[in-house]
mmCIF file of C-alpha atoms and ligand atoms in Angstrom:
data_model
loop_
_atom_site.group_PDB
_atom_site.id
_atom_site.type_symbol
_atom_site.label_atom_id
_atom_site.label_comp_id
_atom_site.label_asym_id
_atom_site.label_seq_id
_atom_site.Cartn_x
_atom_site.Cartn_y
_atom_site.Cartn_z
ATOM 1 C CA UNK A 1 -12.607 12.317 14.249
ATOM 2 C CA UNK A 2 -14.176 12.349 10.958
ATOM 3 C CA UNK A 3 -13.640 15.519 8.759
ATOM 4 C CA UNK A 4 -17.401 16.202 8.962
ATOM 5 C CA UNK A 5 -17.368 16.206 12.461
ATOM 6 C CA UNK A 6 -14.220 17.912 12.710
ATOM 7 C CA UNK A 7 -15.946 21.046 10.449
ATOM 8 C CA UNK A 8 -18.906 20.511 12.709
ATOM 9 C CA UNK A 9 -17.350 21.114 16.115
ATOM 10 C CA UNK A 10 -14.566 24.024 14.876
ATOM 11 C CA UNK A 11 -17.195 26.647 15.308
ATOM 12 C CA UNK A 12 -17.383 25.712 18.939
ATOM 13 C CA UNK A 13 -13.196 26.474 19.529
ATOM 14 C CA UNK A 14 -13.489 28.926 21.858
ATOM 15 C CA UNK A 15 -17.137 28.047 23.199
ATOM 16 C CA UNK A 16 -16.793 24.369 24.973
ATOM 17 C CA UNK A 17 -20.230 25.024 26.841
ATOM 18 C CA UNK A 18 -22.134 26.235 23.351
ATOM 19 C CA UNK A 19 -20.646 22.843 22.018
ATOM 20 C CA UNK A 20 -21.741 20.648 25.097
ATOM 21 C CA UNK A 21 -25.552 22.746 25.114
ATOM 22 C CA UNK A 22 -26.272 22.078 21.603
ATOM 23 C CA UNK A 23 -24.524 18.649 20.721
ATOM 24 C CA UNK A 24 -24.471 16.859 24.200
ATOM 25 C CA UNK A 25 -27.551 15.155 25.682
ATOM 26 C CA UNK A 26 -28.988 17.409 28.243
ATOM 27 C CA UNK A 27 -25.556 19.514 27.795
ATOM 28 C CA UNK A 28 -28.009 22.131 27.928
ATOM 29 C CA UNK A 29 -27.726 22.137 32.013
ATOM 30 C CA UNK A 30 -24.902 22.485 32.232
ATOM 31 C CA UNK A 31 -24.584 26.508 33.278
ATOM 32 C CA UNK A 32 -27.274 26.070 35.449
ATOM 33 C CA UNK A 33 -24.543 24.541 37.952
ATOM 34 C CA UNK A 34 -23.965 26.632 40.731
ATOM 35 C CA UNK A 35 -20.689 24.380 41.569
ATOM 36 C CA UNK A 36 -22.026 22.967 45.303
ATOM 37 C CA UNK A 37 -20.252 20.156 45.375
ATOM 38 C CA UNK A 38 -23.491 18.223 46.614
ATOM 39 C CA UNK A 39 -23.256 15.858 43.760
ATOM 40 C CA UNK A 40 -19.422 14.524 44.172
ATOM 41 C CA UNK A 41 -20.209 14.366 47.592
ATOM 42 C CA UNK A 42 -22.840 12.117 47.274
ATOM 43 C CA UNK A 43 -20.992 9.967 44.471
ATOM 44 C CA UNK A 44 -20.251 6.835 45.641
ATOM 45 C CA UNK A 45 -17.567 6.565 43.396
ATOM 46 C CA UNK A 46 -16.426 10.022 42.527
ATOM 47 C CA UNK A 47 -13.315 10.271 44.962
ATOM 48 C CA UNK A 48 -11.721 7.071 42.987
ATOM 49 C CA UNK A 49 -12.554 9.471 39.639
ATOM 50 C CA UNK A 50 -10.273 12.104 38.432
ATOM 51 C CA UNK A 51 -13.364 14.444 37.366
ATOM 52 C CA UNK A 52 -16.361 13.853 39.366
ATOM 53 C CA UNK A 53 -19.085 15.759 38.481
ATOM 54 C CA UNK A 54 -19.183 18.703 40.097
ATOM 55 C CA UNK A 55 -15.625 19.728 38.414
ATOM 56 C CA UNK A 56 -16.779 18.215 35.184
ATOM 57 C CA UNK A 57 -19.333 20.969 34.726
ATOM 58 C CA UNK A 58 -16.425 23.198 36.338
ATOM 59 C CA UNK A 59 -14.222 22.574 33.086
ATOM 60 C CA UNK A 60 -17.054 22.422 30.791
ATOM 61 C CA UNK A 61 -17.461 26.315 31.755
ATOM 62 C CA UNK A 62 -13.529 26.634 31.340
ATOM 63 C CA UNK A 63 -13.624 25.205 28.033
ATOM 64 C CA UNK A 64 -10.983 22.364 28.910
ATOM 65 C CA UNK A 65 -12.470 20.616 25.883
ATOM 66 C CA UNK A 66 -9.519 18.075 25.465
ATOM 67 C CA UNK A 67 -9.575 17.061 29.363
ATOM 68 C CA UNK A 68 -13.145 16.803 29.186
ATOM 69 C CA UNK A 69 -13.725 14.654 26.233
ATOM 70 C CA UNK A 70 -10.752 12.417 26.820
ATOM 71 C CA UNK A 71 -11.090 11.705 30.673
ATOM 72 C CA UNK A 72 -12.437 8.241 31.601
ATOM 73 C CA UNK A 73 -14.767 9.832 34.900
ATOM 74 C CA UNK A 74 -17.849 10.334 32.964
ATOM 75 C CA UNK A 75 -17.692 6.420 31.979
ATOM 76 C CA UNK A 76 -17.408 4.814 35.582
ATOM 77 C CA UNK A 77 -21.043 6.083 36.654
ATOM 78 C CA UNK A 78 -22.861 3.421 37.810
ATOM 79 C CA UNK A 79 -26.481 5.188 36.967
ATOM 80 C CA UNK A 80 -27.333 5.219 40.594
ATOM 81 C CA UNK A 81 -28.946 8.482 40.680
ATOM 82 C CA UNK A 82 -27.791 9.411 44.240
ATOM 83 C CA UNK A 83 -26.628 12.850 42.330
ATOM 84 C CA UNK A 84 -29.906 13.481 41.167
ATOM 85 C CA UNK A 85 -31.988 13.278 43.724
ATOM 86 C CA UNK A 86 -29.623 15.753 45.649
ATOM 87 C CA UNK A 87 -29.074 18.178 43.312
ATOM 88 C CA UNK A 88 -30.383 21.229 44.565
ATOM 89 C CA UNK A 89 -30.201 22.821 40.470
ATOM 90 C CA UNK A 90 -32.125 19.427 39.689
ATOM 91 C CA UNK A 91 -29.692 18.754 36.916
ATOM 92 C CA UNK A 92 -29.882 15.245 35.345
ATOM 93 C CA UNK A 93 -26.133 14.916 36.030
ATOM 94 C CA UNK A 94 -26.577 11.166 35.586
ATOM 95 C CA UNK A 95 -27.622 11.641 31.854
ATOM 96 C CA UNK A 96 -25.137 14.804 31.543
ATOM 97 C CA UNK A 97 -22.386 11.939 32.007
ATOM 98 C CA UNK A 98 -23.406 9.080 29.727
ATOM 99 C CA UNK A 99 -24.078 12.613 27.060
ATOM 100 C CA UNK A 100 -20.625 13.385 27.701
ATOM 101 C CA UNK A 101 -19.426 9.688 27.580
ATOM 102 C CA UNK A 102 -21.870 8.698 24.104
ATOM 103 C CA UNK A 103 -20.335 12.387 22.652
ATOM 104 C CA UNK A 104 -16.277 11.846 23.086
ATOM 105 C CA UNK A 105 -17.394 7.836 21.829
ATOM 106 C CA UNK A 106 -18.638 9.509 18.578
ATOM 107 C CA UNK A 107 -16.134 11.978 18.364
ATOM 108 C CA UNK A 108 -13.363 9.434 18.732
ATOM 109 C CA UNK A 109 -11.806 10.947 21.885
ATOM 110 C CA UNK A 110 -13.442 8.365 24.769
ATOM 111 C CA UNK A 111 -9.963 6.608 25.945
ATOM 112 C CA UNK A 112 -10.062 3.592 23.812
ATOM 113 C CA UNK A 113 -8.932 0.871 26.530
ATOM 114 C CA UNK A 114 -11.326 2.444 28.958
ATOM 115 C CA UNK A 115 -13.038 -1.428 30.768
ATOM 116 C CA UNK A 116 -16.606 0.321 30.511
ATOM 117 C CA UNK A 117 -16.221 1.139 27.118
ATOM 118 C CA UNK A 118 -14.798 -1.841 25.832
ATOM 119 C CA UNK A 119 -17.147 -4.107 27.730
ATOM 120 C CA UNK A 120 -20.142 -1.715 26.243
ATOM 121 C CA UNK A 121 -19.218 -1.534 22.684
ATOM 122 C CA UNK A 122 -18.424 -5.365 23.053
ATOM 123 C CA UNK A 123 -21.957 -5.675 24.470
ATOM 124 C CA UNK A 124 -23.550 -3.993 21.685
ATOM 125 C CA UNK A 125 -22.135 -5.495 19.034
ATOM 126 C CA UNK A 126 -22.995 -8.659 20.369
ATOM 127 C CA UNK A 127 -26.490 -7.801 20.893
ATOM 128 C CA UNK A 128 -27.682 -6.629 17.743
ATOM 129 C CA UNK A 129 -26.689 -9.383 15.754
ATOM 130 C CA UNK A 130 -29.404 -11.578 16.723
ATOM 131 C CA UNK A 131 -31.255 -9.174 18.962
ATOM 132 C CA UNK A 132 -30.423 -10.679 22.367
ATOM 133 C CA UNK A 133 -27.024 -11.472 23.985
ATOM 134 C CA UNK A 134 -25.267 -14.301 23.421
ATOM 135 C CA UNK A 135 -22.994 -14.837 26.747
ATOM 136 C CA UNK A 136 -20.780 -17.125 25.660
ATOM 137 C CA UNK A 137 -20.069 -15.532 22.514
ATOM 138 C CA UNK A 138 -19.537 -12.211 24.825
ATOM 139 C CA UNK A 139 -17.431 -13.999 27.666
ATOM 140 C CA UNK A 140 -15.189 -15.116 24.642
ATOM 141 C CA UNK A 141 -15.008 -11.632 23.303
ATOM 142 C CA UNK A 142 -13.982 -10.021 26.410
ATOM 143 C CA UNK A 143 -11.297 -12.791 27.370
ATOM 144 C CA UNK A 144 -9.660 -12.509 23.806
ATOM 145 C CA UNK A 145 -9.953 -8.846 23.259
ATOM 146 C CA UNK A 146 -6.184 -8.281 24.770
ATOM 147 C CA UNK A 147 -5.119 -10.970 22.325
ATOM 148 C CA UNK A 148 -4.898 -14.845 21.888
ATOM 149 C CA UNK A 149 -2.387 -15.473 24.384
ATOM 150 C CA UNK A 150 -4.262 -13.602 27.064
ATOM 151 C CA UNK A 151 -7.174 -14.814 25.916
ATOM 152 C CA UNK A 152 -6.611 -18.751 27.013
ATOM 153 C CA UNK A 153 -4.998 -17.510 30.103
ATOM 154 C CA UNK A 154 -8.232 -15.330 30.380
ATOM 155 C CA UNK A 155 -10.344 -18.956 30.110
ATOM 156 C CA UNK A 156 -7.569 -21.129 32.327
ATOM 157 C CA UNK A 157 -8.454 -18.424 35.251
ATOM 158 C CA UNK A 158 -11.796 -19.152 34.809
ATOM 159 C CA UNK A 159 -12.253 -22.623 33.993
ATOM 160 C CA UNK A 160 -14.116 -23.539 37.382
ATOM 161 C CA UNK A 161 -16.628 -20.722 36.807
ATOM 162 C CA UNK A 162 -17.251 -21.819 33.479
ATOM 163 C CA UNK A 163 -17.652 -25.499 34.214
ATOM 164 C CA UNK A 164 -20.168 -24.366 37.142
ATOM 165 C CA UNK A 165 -22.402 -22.650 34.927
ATOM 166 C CA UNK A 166 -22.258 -25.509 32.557
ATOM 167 C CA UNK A 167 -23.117 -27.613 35.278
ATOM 168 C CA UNK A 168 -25.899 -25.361 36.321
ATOM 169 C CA UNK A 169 -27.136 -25.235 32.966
ATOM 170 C CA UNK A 170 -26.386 -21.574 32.669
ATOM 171 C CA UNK A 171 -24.103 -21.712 30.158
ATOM 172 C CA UNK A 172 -24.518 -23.993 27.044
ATOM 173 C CA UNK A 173 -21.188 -24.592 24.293
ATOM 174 C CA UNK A 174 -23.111 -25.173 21.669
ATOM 175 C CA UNK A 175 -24.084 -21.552 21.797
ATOM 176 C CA UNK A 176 -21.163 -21.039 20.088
ATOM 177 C CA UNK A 177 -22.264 -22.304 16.962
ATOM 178 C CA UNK A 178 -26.510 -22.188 17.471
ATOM 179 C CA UNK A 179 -26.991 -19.142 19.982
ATOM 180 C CA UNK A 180 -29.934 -17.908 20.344
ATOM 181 C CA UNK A 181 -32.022 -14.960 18.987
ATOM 182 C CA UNK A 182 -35.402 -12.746 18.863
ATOM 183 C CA UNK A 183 -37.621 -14.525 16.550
ATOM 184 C CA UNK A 184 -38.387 -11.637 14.520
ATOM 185 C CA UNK A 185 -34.450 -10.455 13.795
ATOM 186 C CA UNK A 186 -35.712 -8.202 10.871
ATOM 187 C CA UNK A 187 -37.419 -6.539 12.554
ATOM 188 C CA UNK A 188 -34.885 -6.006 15.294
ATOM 189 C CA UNK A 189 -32.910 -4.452 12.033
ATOM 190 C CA UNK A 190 -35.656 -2.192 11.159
ATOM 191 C CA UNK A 191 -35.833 -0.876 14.831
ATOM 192 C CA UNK A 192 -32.518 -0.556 15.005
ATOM 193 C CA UNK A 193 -32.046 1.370 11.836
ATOM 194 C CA UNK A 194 -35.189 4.084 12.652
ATOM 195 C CA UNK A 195 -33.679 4.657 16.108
ATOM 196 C CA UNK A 196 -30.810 5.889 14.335
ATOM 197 C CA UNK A 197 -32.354 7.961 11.829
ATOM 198 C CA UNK A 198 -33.966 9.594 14.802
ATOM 199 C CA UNK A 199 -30.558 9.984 16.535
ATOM 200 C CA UNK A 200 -29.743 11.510 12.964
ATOM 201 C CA UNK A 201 -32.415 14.242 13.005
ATOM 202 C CA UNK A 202 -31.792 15.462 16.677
ATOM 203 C CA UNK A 203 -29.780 18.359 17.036
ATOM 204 C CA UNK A 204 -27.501 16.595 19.817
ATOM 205 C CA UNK A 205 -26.870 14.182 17.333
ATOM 206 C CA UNK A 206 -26.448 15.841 14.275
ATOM 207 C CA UNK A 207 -22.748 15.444 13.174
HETATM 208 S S1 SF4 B 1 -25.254 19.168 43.018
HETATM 209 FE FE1 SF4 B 1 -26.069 20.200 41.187
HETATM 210 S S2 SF4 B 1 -25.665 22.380 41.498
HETATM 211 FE FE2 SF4 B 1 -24.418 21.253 42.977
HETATM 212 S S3 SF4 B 1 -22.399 20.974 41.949
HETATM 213 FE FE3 SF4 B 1 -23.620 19.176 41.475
HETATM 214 S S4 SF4 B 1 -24.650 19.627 39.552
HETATM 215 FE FE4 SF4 B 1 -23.902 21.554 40.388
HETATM 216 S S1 SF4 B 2 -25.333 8.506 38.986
HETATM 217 FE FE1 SF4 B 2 -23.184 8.419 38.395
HETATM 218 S S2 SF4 B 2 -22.363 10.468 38.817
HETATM 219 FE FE2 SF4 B 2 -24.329 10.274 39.896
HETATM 220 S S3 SF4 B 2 -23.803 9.628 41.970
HETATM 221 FE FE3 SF4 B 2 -24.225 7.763 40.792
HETATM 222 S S4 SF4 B 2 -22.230 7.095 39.951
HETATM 223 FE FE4 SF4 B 2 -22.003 9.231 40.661
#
């Protein structure tokens, strides 16, 4: 964590939910939880979690801060909303998550060799070079990221997929060195730089 952030947050020591309300997208929810249990139970994925999130917002209260920010739950939803729409509170527990998830990233307490993670910040770099994905690029990326070695057994494994969707045409080599991109890529950079300057001027962003 950066020593600005690091000042920023040491007000919040013995407040966890103050810290999640004012710095966490939609955090402000949060104590609006009256701890049913409707939302884990409709999670198709929360009993494979170690915090779904009905015991998320459970510590939150607690002020487990360090189990919280550093448990990889929050980054395995899928966005399927079944929470949501069953929430009796009506708390966007969906967006709670990917809050809590974006917040530990920035802090630097998301657990770095987390698959979602990787594969997303992997993603996103990719993306804004040019302003649209480049998938061979990414497939590389994401073979190679556990090292070289790995990396060509990564390709060996999937050699017949990869000469498939060259034969399909849905995967071209020479992407490698051409790629593609948005026509306008300055533009994507100007976008891309307001959007955070926005991020920069909202309180829940605000390091
Ligand atoms: S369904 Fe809503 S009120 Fe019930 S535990 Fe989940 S977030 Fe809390
Ligand atoms: S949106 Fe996320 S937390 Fe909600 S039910 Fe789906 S996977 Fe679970």
């Amino acid at each position: 964590m950066s020593d600005l952030n690091a000042q920023a947050v040491a007000k919040y020591r013995t407040n966890f939910l103050k810290e999640v309300e004012e710095r966490v997208e939609e955090g402000e929810w949060v104590k609006m939880c009256m701890q049913c249990g409707v939302c884990s139970g409709s999670c198709p994925l929360g009993p494979y979690w170690a915090h779904p999130p009905q015991e998320i917002f459970m510590m939150i209260r607690a002020g487990r801060r360090d189990e919280v920010l550093t448990s990889d739950s929050m980054w395995m939803c899928t966005s399927c909303y079944n929470c949501i729409v069953r929430c009796p509170r009506k708390l966007p527990i969906t967006h709670i998550m990917h809050g809590l998830a974006n917040y530990a990233h920035r802090l630097g307490l998301a657990p770095k060799n987390q698959p979602t993670r990787v594969f997303a910040t992997l993603f996103w770099n990719n993306l804004i070079r040019t302003g649209r994905v480049n998938e061979l690029k990414l497939s590389l990326a994401l073979y190679f990221k556990d090292g070289f070695k790995q990396g060509i057994q990564n390709a060996l494994n999937m050699q017949k997929t990869g000469l498939g969707l060259m034969k399909a045409k849905r995967l071209n080599p020479f992407e490698l060195f051409s790629g593609h991109g948005c026509k306008d890529k300055k533009g994507i950079a100007a976008m891309l730089k307001k959007a955070r300057e926005i991020e920069a001027s909202r309180k829940h962003f605000a390091n």
